[in-house]
DNA sequence: CAGTTGACGGCCC
DNA sequence: GGGGCCGCCAACT
């Protein structure tokens, strides 16, 4: 619950034109093993207008299959609207578009 | 009320 | 280098 708040806070901080991975969000939220919890937190997504869950992708830079929250590949269009390159398969080039914040942080436990 | 699973990732073998 | 197992919190059955 409090963990969810931290996770949402991190996701809200993702700048436009950048994406973050689940593990990255988990690390910034305070515990890198929360990757699974991050997925669930975004699953409930209580405030989808302020929580850009479409900017969160998995470690491979791929959007999740169960991501059809608004309908089909709408998240891909949202990402492209942010200026992010997304392949038709829903793959994002993390080398170019991954959010820099937190990458230099190691352990926060 | 208790067990299992889930938008994943890291670490061990 | 690849495959499998474990972990963390909350919701669902």
CSV table of N, CA and C (backbone and C1' of nucleotides) in Angstrom, one decimal:
chain,number,residue,atom,x,y,z
A,1,UNK,N,0.8,-1.2,0.0
A,1,UNK,CA,0.0,0.0,0.0
A,1,UNK,C,0.9,1.2,0.0
A,2,UNK,N,1.7,1.4,1.1
A,2,UNK,CA,2.7,2.5,1.1
A,2,UNK,C,3.6,2.2,-0.1
A,3,UNK,N,3.9,1.0,-0.3
A,3,UNK,CA,4.8,0.6,-1.4
A,3,UNK,C,4.2,1.1,-2.8
A,4,UNK,N,2.9,0.9,-2.9
A,4,UNK,CA,2.2,1.4,-4.1
A,4,UNK,C,2.4,2.9,-4.3
A,5,UNK,N,2.2,3.6,-3.2
A,5,UNK,CA,2.3,5.1,-3.3
A,5,UNK,C,3.7,5.5,-3.8
A,6,UNK,N,4.7,4.8,-3.3
A,6,UNK,CA,6.1,5.1,-3.7
A,6,UNK,C,6.3,4.8,-5.2
A,7,UNK,N,5.7,3.7,-5.6
A,7,UNK,CA,5.8,3.3,-7.0
A,7,UNK,C,5.1,4.3,-7.9
A,8,UNK,N,3.9,4.7,-7.5
A,8,UNK,CA,3.2,5.6,-8.3
A,8,UNK,C,3.9,7.0,-8.4
A,9,UNK,N,4.5,7.3,-7.3
A,9,UNK,CA,5.3,8.6,-7.3
A,9,UNK,C,6.4,8.5,-8.3
A,10,UNK,N,7.1,7.4,-8.4
A,10,UNK,CA,8.2,7.2,-9.3
A,10,UNK,C,7.7,7.3,-10.7
A,11,UNK,N,6.6,6.6,-11.0
A,11,UNK,CA,6.1,6.5,-12.4
A,11,UNK,C,5.6,7.9,-12.8
A,12,UNK,N,5.1,8.7,-11.9
A,12,UNK,CA,4.6,10.1,-12.3
A,12,UNK,C,5.8,10.9,-12.6
A,13,UNK,N,7.0,10.6,-12.1
A,13,UNK,CA,8.2,11.4,-12.4
A,13,UNK,C,8.9,11.1,-13.7
A,14,UNK,N,8.4,10.0,-14.4
A,14,UNK,CA,9.0,9.7,-15.7
A,14,UNK,C,8.7,10.9,-16.7
A,15,UNK,N,9.8,11.5,-17.2
A,15,UNK,CA,9.6,12.6,-18.1
A,15,UNK,C,9.0,12.2,-19.5
A,16,UNK,N,8.4,13.2,-20.1
A,16,UNK,CA,7.9,12.9,-21.5
A,16,UNK,C,9.0,12.6,-22.4
A,17,UNK,N,8.8,11.6,-23.3
A,17,UNK,CA,9.8,11.2,-24.2
A,17,UNK,C,10.8,10.2,-23.7
A,18,UNK,N,10.5,9.7,-22.5
A,18,UNK,CA,11.4,8.7,-21.9
A,18,UNK,C,10.6,7.5,-21.4
A,19,UNK,N,11.2,6.4,-21.3
A,19,UNK,CA,10.5,5.2,-20.7
A,19,UNK,C,11.3,4.7,-19.5
A,20,UNK,N,10.7,3.9,-18.7
A,20,UNK,CA,11.4,3.3,-17.6
A,20,UNK,C,11.1,1.8,-17.5
A,21,UNK,N,12.0,1.0,-17.0
A,21,UNK,CA,11.7,-0.4,-16.8
A,21,UNK,C,11.1,-0.7,-15.5
A,22,UNK,N,10.5,-1.8,-15.3
A,22,UNK,CA,9.9,-2.2,-14.1
A,22,UNK,C,10.9,-2.3,-13.0
A,23,UNK,N,12.0,-2.8,-13.3
A,23,UNK,CA,13.1,-3.0,-12.3
A,23,UNK,C,13.6,-1.6,-11.9
A,24,UNK,N,13.7,-0.7,-12.8
A,24,UNK,CA,14.2,0.7,-12.6
A,24,UNK,C,13.2,1.4,-11.6
A,25,UNK,N,11.9,1.3,-11.9
A,25,UNK,CA,10.9,1.9,-11.0
A,25,UNK,C,11.0,1.2,-9.7
A,26,UNK,N,11.2,-0.1,-9.6
A,26,UNK,CA,11.2,-0.8,-8.3
A,26,UNK,C,12.4,-0.2,-7.5
A,27,UNK,N,13.6,-0.1,-8.2
A,27,UNK,CA,14.8,0.4,-7.6
A,27,UNK,C,14.6,1.8,-7.0
A,28,UNK,N,14.0,2.7,-7.8
A,28,UNK,CA,13.8,4.1,-7.4
A,28,UNK,C,12.7,4.1,-6.3
A,29,UNK,N,11.8,3.2,-6.3
A,29,UNK,CA,10.8,3.1,-5.3
A,29,UNK,C,11.4,2.7,-3.9
A,30,UNK,N,12.6,2.1,-4.0
A,30,UNK,CA,13.2,1.8,-2.7
A,30,UNK,C,13.7,0.3,-2.6
A,31,UNK,N,13.1,-0.5,-3.4
A,31,UNK,CA,13.5,-1.9,-3.3
A,31,UNK,C,13.5,-2.6,-4.7
A,32,UNK,N,14.6,-3.0,-5.2
A,32,UNK,CA,14.7,-3.5,-6.5
A,32,UNK,C,14.0,-4.8,-6.7
A,33,UNK,N,13.6,-5.5,-5.7
A,33,UNK,CA,12.9,-6.8,-5.8
A,33,UNK,C,11.4,-6.5,-6.0
A,34,UNK,N,11.0,-5.3,-6.1
A,34,UNK,CA,9.5,-5.0,-6.2
A,34,UNK,C,9.1,-5.0,-7.7
A,35,UNK,N,9.9,-5.5,-8.5
A,35,UNK,CA,9.5,-5.4,-10.0
A,35,UNK,C,8.1,-6.0,-10.2
A,36,UNK,N,7.9,-7.1,-9.5
A,36,UNK,CA,6.6,-7.8,-9.7
A,36,UNK,C,5.5,-6.9,-9.1
A,37,UNK,N,5.8,-6.3,-7.9
A,37,UNK,CA,4.8,-5.5,-7.3
A,37,UNK,C,4.5,-4.2,-8.2
A,38,UNK,N,5.5,-3.8,-8.8
A,38,UNK,CA,5.4,-2.6,-9.7
A,38,UNK,C,4.4,-3.0,-10.8
A,39,UNK,N,4.5,-4.1,-11.4
A,39,UNK,CA,3.5,-4.6,-12.4
A,39,UNK,C,2.1,-4.6,-11.9
A,40,UNK,N,2.0,-5.1,-10.7
A,40,UNK,CA,0.7,-5.2,-10.1
A,40,UNK,C,0.1,-3.8,-9.7
A,41,UNK,N,1.0,-2.9,-9.3
A,41,UNK,CA,0.6,-1.6,-8.9
A,41,UNK,C,0.1,-0.9,-10.2
A,42,UNK,N,0.7,-1.1,-11.3
A,42,UNK,CA,0.3,-0.4,-12.5
A,42,UNK,C,-1.0,-1.1,-13.0
A,43,UNK,N,-1.1,-2.4,-12.7
A,43,UNK,CA,-2.3,-3.1,-13.1
A,43,UNK,C,-3.6,-2.5,-12.5
A,44,UNK,N,-3.5,-2.2,-11.2
A,44,UNK,CA,-4.7,-1.6,-10.6
A,44,UNK,C,-4.8,-0.1,-11.1
A,45,UNK,N,-3.7,0.5,-11.3
A,45,UNK,CA,-3.7,1.9,-11.8
A,45,UNK,C,-4.9,2.7,-11.5
A,46,UNK,N,-4.9,3.2,-10.2
A,46,UNK,CA,-6.1,3.9,-9.7
A,46,UNK,C,-6.2,5.3,-10.4
A,47,UNK,N,-5.1,5.8,-11.0
A,47,UNK,CA,-5.2,7.2,-11.5
A,47,UNK,C,-4.5,7.2,-12.9
A,48,UNK,N,-5.1,6.6,-13.8
A,48,UNK,CA,-4.4,6.5,-15.1
A,48,UNK,C,-4.1,7.8,-15.9
A,49,UNK,N,-4.8,8.9,-15.4
A,49,UNK,CA,-4.6,10.1,-16.1
A,49,UNK,C,-3.3,10.8,-15.6
A,50,UNK,N,-2.9,10.5,-14.3
A,50,UNK,CA,-1.7,11.0,-13.8
A,50,UNK,C,-0.5,10.0,-13.7
A,51,UNK,N,-0.9,8.7,-13.9
A,51,UNK,CA,0.1,7.7,-13.8
A,51,UNK,C,0.3,7.1,-15.2
A,52,UNK,N,1.4,7.6,-15.9
A,52,UNK,CA,1.6,7.2,-17.3
A,52,UNK,C,2.2,5.8,-17.3
A,53,UNK,N,1.4,4.8,-17.1
A,53,UNK,CA,1.8,3.4,-17.0
A,53,UNK,C,2.3,2.9,-18.4
A,54,UNK,N,1.9,3.6,-19.4
A,54,UNK,CA,2.4,3.2,-20.8
A,54,UNK,C,3.9,3.5,-21.0
A,55,UNK,N,4.4,4.3,-20.1
A,55,UNK,CA,5.9,4.6,-20.2
A,55,UNK,C,6.7,3.6,-19.5
A,56,UNK,N,6.1,2.6,-18.9
A,56,UNK,CA,6.8,1.6,-18.2
A,56,UNK,C,6.8,0.3,-19.0
A,57,UNK,N,8.0,-0.2,-19.3
A,57,UNK,CA,8.1,-1.4,-20.2
A,57,UNK,C,9.0,-2.4,-19.4
A,58,UNK,N,9.1,-3.6,-19.9
A,58,UNK,CA,9.8,-4.6,-19.2
A,58,UNK,C,11.3,-4.5,-19.6
A,59,UNK,N,12.1,-5.4,-19.1
A,59,UNK,CA,13.6,-5.3,-19.2
A,59,UNK,C,14.0,-5.3,-20.7
A,60,UNK,N,13.2,-5.9,-21.5
A,60,UNK,CA,13.6,-6.0,-22.9
A,60,UNK,C,13.1,-4.8,-23.7
A,61,UNK,N,12.4,-3.9,-23.1
A,61,UNK,CA,11.9,-2.7,-23.7
A,61,UNK,C,10.6,-3.0,-24.5
A,62,UNK,N,10.0,-4.1,-24.1
A,62,UNK,CA,8.8,-4.5,-24.8
A,62,UNK,C,7.5,-4.2,-23.9
A,63,UNK,N,6.5,-3.7,-24.5
A,63,UNK,CA,5.3,-3.4,-23.8
A,63,UNK,C,4.6,-4.7,-23.5
A,64,UNK,N,3.9,-4.8,-22.4
A,64,UNK,CA,3.3,-6.0,-22.0
A,64,UNK,C,2.1,-6.4,-22.9
A,65,UNK,N,1.8,-7.6,-23.0
A,65,UNK,CA,0.7,-8.1,-23.8
A,65,UNK,C,-0.7,-7.7,-23.2
A,66,UNK,N,-0.7,-7.8,-21.9
A,66,UNK,CA,-1.9,-7.4,-21.2
A,66,UNK,C,-2.0,-5.9,-20.9
A,67,UNK,N,-1.3,-5.2,-21.7
A,67,UNK,CA,-1.3,-3.7,-21.6
A,67,UNK,C,-2.5,-3.1,-22.2
A,68,UNK,N,-3.4,-3.9,-22.8
A,68,UNK,CA,-4.6,-3.3,-23.5
A,68,UNK,C,-5.5,-2.7,-22.5
A,69,UNK,N,-5.1,-1.6,-21.9
A,69,UNK,CA,-6.0,-0.9,-20.9
A,69,UNK,C,-7.0,0.0,-21.6
A,70,UNK,N,-6.5,0.6,-22.7
A,70,UNK,CA,-7.4,1.5,-23.5
A,70,UNK,C,-7.9,0.9,-24.7
A,71,UNK,N,-7.2,-0.2,-25.1
A,71,UNK,CA,-7.7,-0.9,-26.3
A,71,UNK,C,-6.5,-1.1,-27.3
A,72,UNK,N,-6.2,-2.4,-27.5
A,72,UNK,CA,-5.2,-2.8,-28.4
A,72,UNK,C,-3.8,-2.1,-28.2
A,73,UNK,N,-3.3,-1.6,-29.3
A,73,UNK,CA,-1.9,-1.0,-29.3
A,73,UNK,C,-2.0,0.5,-29.1
A,74,UNK,N,-2.9,0.9,-28.2
A,74,UNK,CA,-3.0,2.3,-28.0
A,74,UNK,C,-1.8,2.9,-27.3
A,75,UNK,N,-1.2,2.0,-26.4
A,75,UNK,CA,0.0,2.5,-25.7
A,75,UNK,C,1.1,2.8,-26.6
A,76,UNK,N,1.2,2.1,-27.7
A,76,UNK,CA,2.2,2.3,-28.7
A,76,UNK,C,2.0,3.7,-29.3
A,77,UNK,N,0.8,4.1,-29.6
A,77,UNK,CA,0.5,5.4,-30.1
A,77,UNK,C,0.9,6.5,-29.1
A,78,UNK,N,0.6,6.2,-27.8
A,78,UNK,CA,0.9,7.2,-26.8
A,78,UNK,C,2.4,7.4,-26.7
A,79,UNK,N,3.1,6.3,-26.8
A,79,UNK,CA,4.6,6.4,-26.7
A,79,UNK,C,5.1,7.1,-27.9
A,80,UNK,N,4.6,6.9,-29.1
A,80,UNK,CA,5.0,7.6,-30.3
A,80,UNK,C,4.6,9.0,-30.2
A,81,UNK,N,3.5,9.3,-29.5
A,81,UNK,CA,3.1,10.7,-29.3
A,81,UNK,C,4.1,11.4,-28.4
A,82,UNK,N,4.8,10.7,-27.6
A,82,UNK,CA,5.8,11.3,-26.7
A,82,UNK,C,7.2,11.4,-27.4
A,83,UNK,N,7.2,11.0,-28.7
A,83,UNK,CA,8.4,11.1,-29.4
A,83,UNK,C,9.3,9.9,-29.3
A,84,UNK,N,8.7,8.8,-28.8
A,84,UNK,CA,9.5,7.6,-28.6
A,84,UNK,C,9.3,6.6,-29.8
A,85,UNK,N,10.4,6.1,-30.2
A,85,UNK,CA,10.4,5.1,-31.3
A,85,UNK,C,9.8,3.8,-30.8
A,86,UNK,N,8.8,3.3,-31.4
A,86,UNK,CA,8.2,2.0,-31.0
A,86,UNK,C,8.0,1.2,-32.3
A,87,UNK,N,8.5,0.0,-32.3
A,87,UNK,CA,8.3,-0.9,-33.4
A,87,UNK,C,6.9,-1.4,-33.4
A,88,UNK,N,6.5,-2.0,-34.5
A,88,UNK,CA,5.1,-2.5,-34.6
A,88,UNK,C,4.9,-3.6,-33.6
A,89,UNK,N,6.0,-4.3,-33.2
A,89,UNK,CA,5.8,-5.3,-32.2
A,89,UNK,C,5.7,-4.8,-30.8
A,90,UNK,N,5.9,-3.4,-30.7
A,90,UNK,CA,5.8,-2.8,-29.4
A,90,UNK,C,7.2,-2.8,-28.6
A,91,UNK,N,8.3,-2.8,-29.4
A,91,UNK,CA,9.6,-2.8,-28.8
A,91,UNK,C,10.2,-1.4,-28.8
A,92,UNK,N,10.7,-0.9,-27.6
A,92,UNK,CA,11.3,0.4,-27.5
A,92,UNK,C,12.8,0.2,-27.4
A,93,UNK,N,13.5,1.1,-28.0
A,93,UNK,CA,15.0,1.1,-27.9
A,93,UNK,C,15.4,1.7,-26.6
A,94,UNK,N,15.7,0.9,-25.6
A,94,UNK,CA,16.1,1.4,-24.3
A,94,UNK,C,17.3,2.2,-24.3
A,95,UNK,N,18.2,1.8,-25.3
A,95,UNK,CA,19.5,2.6,-25.3
A,95,UNK,C,19.3,4.1,-25.6
A,96,UNK,N,18.2,4.3,-26.3
A,96,UNK,CA,17.9,5.7,-26.6
A,96,UNK,C,16.9,6.4,-25.8
A,97,UNK,N,15.9,5.6,-25.3
A,97,UNK,CA,14.8,6.2,-24.7
A,97,UNK,C,14.6,5.9,-23.2
A,98,UNK,N,15.5,5.1,-22.6
A,98,UNK,CA,15.4,4.8,-21.2
A,98,UNK,C,15.6,6.0,-20.3
A,99,UNK,N,14.8,6.2,-19.3
A,99,UNK,CA,15.0,7.3,-18.4
A,99,UNK,C,16.3,7.2,-17.6
A,100,UNK,N,17.1,8.2,-17.6
A,100,UNK,CA,18.4,8.2,-17.1
A,100,UNK,C,18.4,8.1,-15.5
A,101,UNK,N,17.4,8.7,-14.9
A,101,UNK,CA,17.4,8.8,-13.5
A,101,UNK,C,17.4,7.4,-12.8
A,102,UNK,N,18.3,7.2,-11.9
A,102,UNK,CA,18.3,6.0,-11.2
A,102,UNK,C,19.3,5.0,-11.7
A,103,UNK,N,19.7,5.2,-12.9
A,103,UNK,CA,20.6,4.3,-13.6
A,103,UNK,C,22.0,4.2,-12.9
A,104,UNK,N,22.3,5.4,-12.3
A,104,UNK,CA,23.6,5.4,-11.6
A,104,UNK,C,23.5,5.0,-10.2
A,105,UNK,N,22.3,4.8,-9.7
A,105,UNK,CA,22.1,4.4,-8.3
A,105,UNK,C,22.3,2.9,-8.2
A,106,UNK,N,22.9,2.4,-7.2
A,106,UNK,CA,23.1,1.0,-7.1
A,106,UNK,C,22.1,0.3,-6.1
A,107,UNK,N,22.4,0.4,-4.9
A,107,UNK,CA,21.6,-0.3,-3.9
A,107,UNK,C,20.9,0.8,-3.0
A,108,UNK,N,19.7,0.6,-2.8
A,108,UNK,CA,19.0,1.5,-1.9
A,108,UNK,C,18.4,0.8,-0.7
A,109,UNK,N,18.9,-0.4,-0.4
A,109,UNK,CA,18.3,-1.2,0.7
A,109,UNK,C,19.2,-0.9,1.9
B,1,DC,P,-11.1,-13.9,9.1
B,1,DC,O5',-10.4,-15.2,8.8
B,1,DC,C5',-10.7,-16.4,9.3
B,1,DC,C4',-10.0,-17.5,8.6
B,1,DC,C3',-8.5,-17.2,8.3
B,1,DC,O3',-7.8,-18.4,8.4
B,1,DC,C1',-9.7,-17.5,6.2
B,2,DA,P,-6.1,-18.2,8.4
B,2,DA,O5',-5.8,-19.0,7.0
B,2,DA,C5',-6.4,-20.2,6.7
B,2,DA,C4',-5.9,-20.7,5.4
B,2,DA,C3',-4.4,-20.5,5.1
B,2,DA,O3',-3.9,-21.6,4.4
B,2,DA,C1',-5.8,-19.4,3.4
B,3,DG,P,-2.4,-21.5,3.9
B,3,DG,O5',-2.6,-21.6,2.3
B,3,DG,C5',-3.5,-22.6,1.7
B,3,DG,C4',-3.6,-22.4,0.2
B,3,DG,C3',-2.2,-22.3,-0.4
B,3,DG,O3',-2.1,-23.1,-1.6
B,3,DG,C1',-3.5,-20.4,-1.0
B,4,DT,P,-0.8,-23.0,-2.6
B,4,DT,O5',-1.3,-22.0,-3.8
B,4,DT,C5',-2.6,-22.2,-4.3
B,4,DT,C4',-2.8,-21.2,-5.5
B,4,DT,C3',-1.5,-21.0,-6.3
B,4,DT,O3',-1.8,-20.9,-7.7
B,4,DT,C1',-2.2,-18.9,-5.4
B,5,DT,P,-0.7,-20.9,-8.8
B,5,DT,O5',-1.0,-19.4,-9.4
B,5,DT,C5',-2.4,-19.0,-9.6
B,5,DT,C4',-2.4,-17.5,-9.9
B,5,DT,C3',-1.4,-17.0,-10.9
B,5,DT,O3',-2.0,-16.1,-11.7
B,5,DT,C1',-1.1,-15.8,-8.9
B,6,DG,P,-1.6,-16.0,-13.2
B,6,DG,O5',-1.3,-14.4,-13.3
B,6,DG,C5',-2.3,-13.5,-12.9
B,6,DG,C4',-1.6,-12.2,-12.6
B,6,DG,C3',-0.4,-11.9,-13.6
B,6,DG,O3',-0.6,-10.6,-14.2
B,6,DG,C1',0.3,-11.6,-11.3
B,7,DA,P,-0.7,-10.9,-15.8
B,7,DA,O5',0.4,-10.0,-16.4
B,7,DA,C5',0.1,-8.6,-16.7
B,7,DA,C4',1.4,-7.9,-17.1
B,7,DA,C3',2.5,-8.0,-16.0
B,7,DA,O3',3.8,-8.0,-16.7
B,7,DA,C1',1.9,-5.8,-16.4
B,8,DC,P,4.8,-9.2,-16.5
B,8,DC,O5',5.9,-8.6,-15.5
B,8,DC,C5',6.3,-7.3,-15.4
B,8,DC,C4',7.6,-7.2,-14.8
B,8,DC,C3',8.8,-7.5,-15.7
B,8,DC,O3',9.8,-6.5,-15.5
B,8,DC,C1',8.9,-8.8,-13.7
B,9,DG,P,11.2,-6.6,-16.2
B,9,DG,O5',12.2,-7.0,-15.0
B,9,DG,C5',12.1,-6.3,-13.8
B,9,DG,C4',13.2,-6.8,-12.8
B,9,DG,C3',14.5,-7.1,-13.4
B,9,DG,O3',15.5,-6.5,-12.6
B,9,DG,C1',13.7,-9.0,-12.4
B,10,DG,P,17.1,-6.6,-12.9
B,10,DG,O5',17.6,-7.6,-11.7
B,10,DG,C5',17.1,-7.3,-10.4
B,10,DG,C4',17.6,-8.4,-9.5
B,10,DG,C3',19.1,-8.8,-9.7
B,10,DG,O3',19.7,-9.0,-8.4
B,10,DG,C1',17.7,-10.7,-10.0
B,11,DC,P,21.3,-9.1,-8.3
B,11,DC,O5',21.4,-10.6,-7.8
B,11,DC,C5',20.5,-11.1,-6.8
B,11,DC,C4',20.6,-12.6,-6.6
B,11,DC,C3',22.0,-13.2,-6.8
B,11,DC,O3',22.2,-14.2,-5.8
B,11,DC,C1',20.6,-14.2,-8.4
B,12,DC,P,23.7,-14.9,-5.6
B,12,DC,O5',23.3,-16.4,-5.8
B,12,DC,C5',22.1,-16.9,-5.3
B,12,DC,C4',21.8,-18.3,-5.8
B,12,DC,C3',23.1,-19.2,-5.9
B,12,DC,O3',22.7,-20.5,-5.5
B,12,DC,C1',22.1,-19.0,-8.1
B,13,DC,P,23.9,-21.6,-5.5
B,13,DC,O5',23.6,-22.6,-6.7
B,13,DC,C5',22.3,-23.2,-6.8
B,13,DC,C4',22.3,-24.0,-8.2
B,13,DC,C3',23.5,-24.9,-8.4
B,13,DC,O3',23.0,-26.2,-8.9
B,13,DC,C1',23.2,-23.4,-10.2
C,1,DG,P,29.4,-14.8,-22.7
C,1,DG,O5',28.4,-16.0,-22.8
C,1,DG,C5',28.4,-17.0,-23.8
C,1,DG,C4',27.3,-18.0,-23.6
C,1,DG,C3',25.9,-17.3,-23.4
C,1,DG,O3',25.0,-18.0,-24.2
C,1,DG,C1',26.4,-18.6,-21.5
C,2,DG,P,23.5,-17.5,-24.3
C,2,DG,O5',22.7,-18.7,-23.5
C,2,DG,C5',23.0,-20.0,-23.7
C,2,DG,C4',22.2,-20.9,-22.8
C,2,DG,C3',20.7,-20.5,-22.7
C,2,DG,O3',19.8,-21.6,-22.8
C,2,DG,C1',21.7,-20.5,-20.6
C,3,DG,P,18.3,-21.5,-22.7
C,3,DG,O5',18.0,-22.1,-21.3
C,3,DG,C5',18.5,-23.3,-20.9
C,3,DG,C4',18.1,-23.7,-19.5
C,3,DG,C3',16.7,-23.4,-19.2
C,3,DG,O3',16.1,-24.5,-18.4
C,3,DG,C1',18.0,-22.2,-17.6
C,4,DG,P,14.6,-24.6,-18.0
C,4,DG,O5',14.6,-24.4,-16.4
C,4,DG,C5',15.6,-25.1,-15.7
C,4,DG,C4',15.6,-24.6,-14.2
C,4,DG,C3',14.2,-24.3,-13.7
C,4,DG,O3',14.2,-24.9,-12.4
C,4,DG,C1',15.6,-22.4,-13.5
C,5,DC,P,12.8,-24.9,-11.5
C,5,DC,O5',13.1,-24.0,-10.3
C,5,DC,C5',14.4,-24.1,-9.6
C,5,DC,C4',14.6,-23.0,-8.7
C,5,DC,C3',13.4,-22.7,-7.8
C,5,DC,O3',13.8,-22.4,-6.5
C,5,DC,C1',14.1,-20.8,-9.0
C,6,DC,P,12.7,-22.4,-5.3
C,6,DC,O5',12.9,-20.9,-4.7
C,6,DC,C5',14.3,-20.4,-4.6
C,6,DC,C4',14.3,-18.9,-4.4
C,6,DC,C3',13.1,-18.4,-3.5
C,6,DC,O3',13.6,-17.5,-2.5
C,6,DC,C1',13.1,-17.3,-5.6
C,7,DG,P,12.7,-17.1,-1.3
C,7,DG,O5',12.4,-15.6,-1.8
C,7,DG,C5',13.5,-14.7,-2.0
C,7,DG,C4',13.0,-13.3,-2.5
C,7,DG,C3',11.8,-12.8,-1.7
C,7,DG,O3',11.9,-11.4,-1.4
C,7,DG,C1',11.3,-12.9,-4.0
C,8,DC,P,11.7,-11.0,0.2
C,8,DC,O5',10.7,-9.8,0.1
C,8,DC,C5',11.0,-8.6,-0.6
C,8,DC,C4',9.8,-8.1,-1.4
C,8,DC,C3',8.5,-8.1,-0.6
C,8,DC,O3',8.2,-6.8,-0.1
C,8,DC,C1',8.3,-8.9,-2.9
C,9,DC,P,7.1,-6.8,1.1
C,9,DC,O5',5.8,-6.4,0.2
C,9,DC,C5',5.7,-5.2,-0.4
C,9,DC,C4',4.3,-5.1,-1.1
C,9,DC,C3',3.1,-5.3,-0.2
C,9,DC,O3',2.2,-4.2,-0.4
C,9,DC,C1',3.0,-6.8,-2.0
C,10,DA,P,0.9,-4.2,0.6
C,10,DA,O5',-0.2,-4.6,-0.5
C,10,DA,C5',-0.1,-4.0,-1.8
C,10,DA,C4',-1.1,-4.6,-2.8
C,10,DA,C3',-2.5,-4.9,-2.2
C,10,DA,O3',-3.5,-4.4,-3.1
C,10,DA,C1',-1.7,-6.9,-3.0
C,11,DA,P,-5.0,-4.5,-2.7
C,11,DA,O5',-5.5,-5.6,-3.8
C,11,DA,C5',-5.3,-5.4,-5.2
C,11,DA,C4',-5.7,-6.6,-6.0
C,11,DA,C3',-7.2,-7.0,-5.8
C,11,DA,O3',-7.7,-7.4,-7.0
C,11,DA,C1',-5.8,-8.8,-5.2
C,12,DC,P,-9.3,-7.7,-7.1
C,12,DC,O5',-9.3,-9.3,-7.5
C,12,DC,C5',-8.3,-9.8,-8.4
C,12,DC,C4',-8.4,-11.3,-8.5
C,12,DC,C3',-9.8,-11.9,-8.3
C,12,DC,O3',-10.0,-13.0,-9.2
C,12,DC,C1',-8.5,-12.8,-6.6
C,13,DT,P,-11.5,-13.7,-9.3
C,13,DT,O5',-11.2,-15.1,-8.6
C,13,DT,C5',-10.1,-15.9,-8.9
C,13,DT,C4',-10.2,-17.3,-8.2
C,13,DT,C3',-11.6,-17.8,-8.1
C,13,DT,O3',-11.7,-19.2,-8.2
C,13,DT,C1',-10.7,-17.5,-5.9
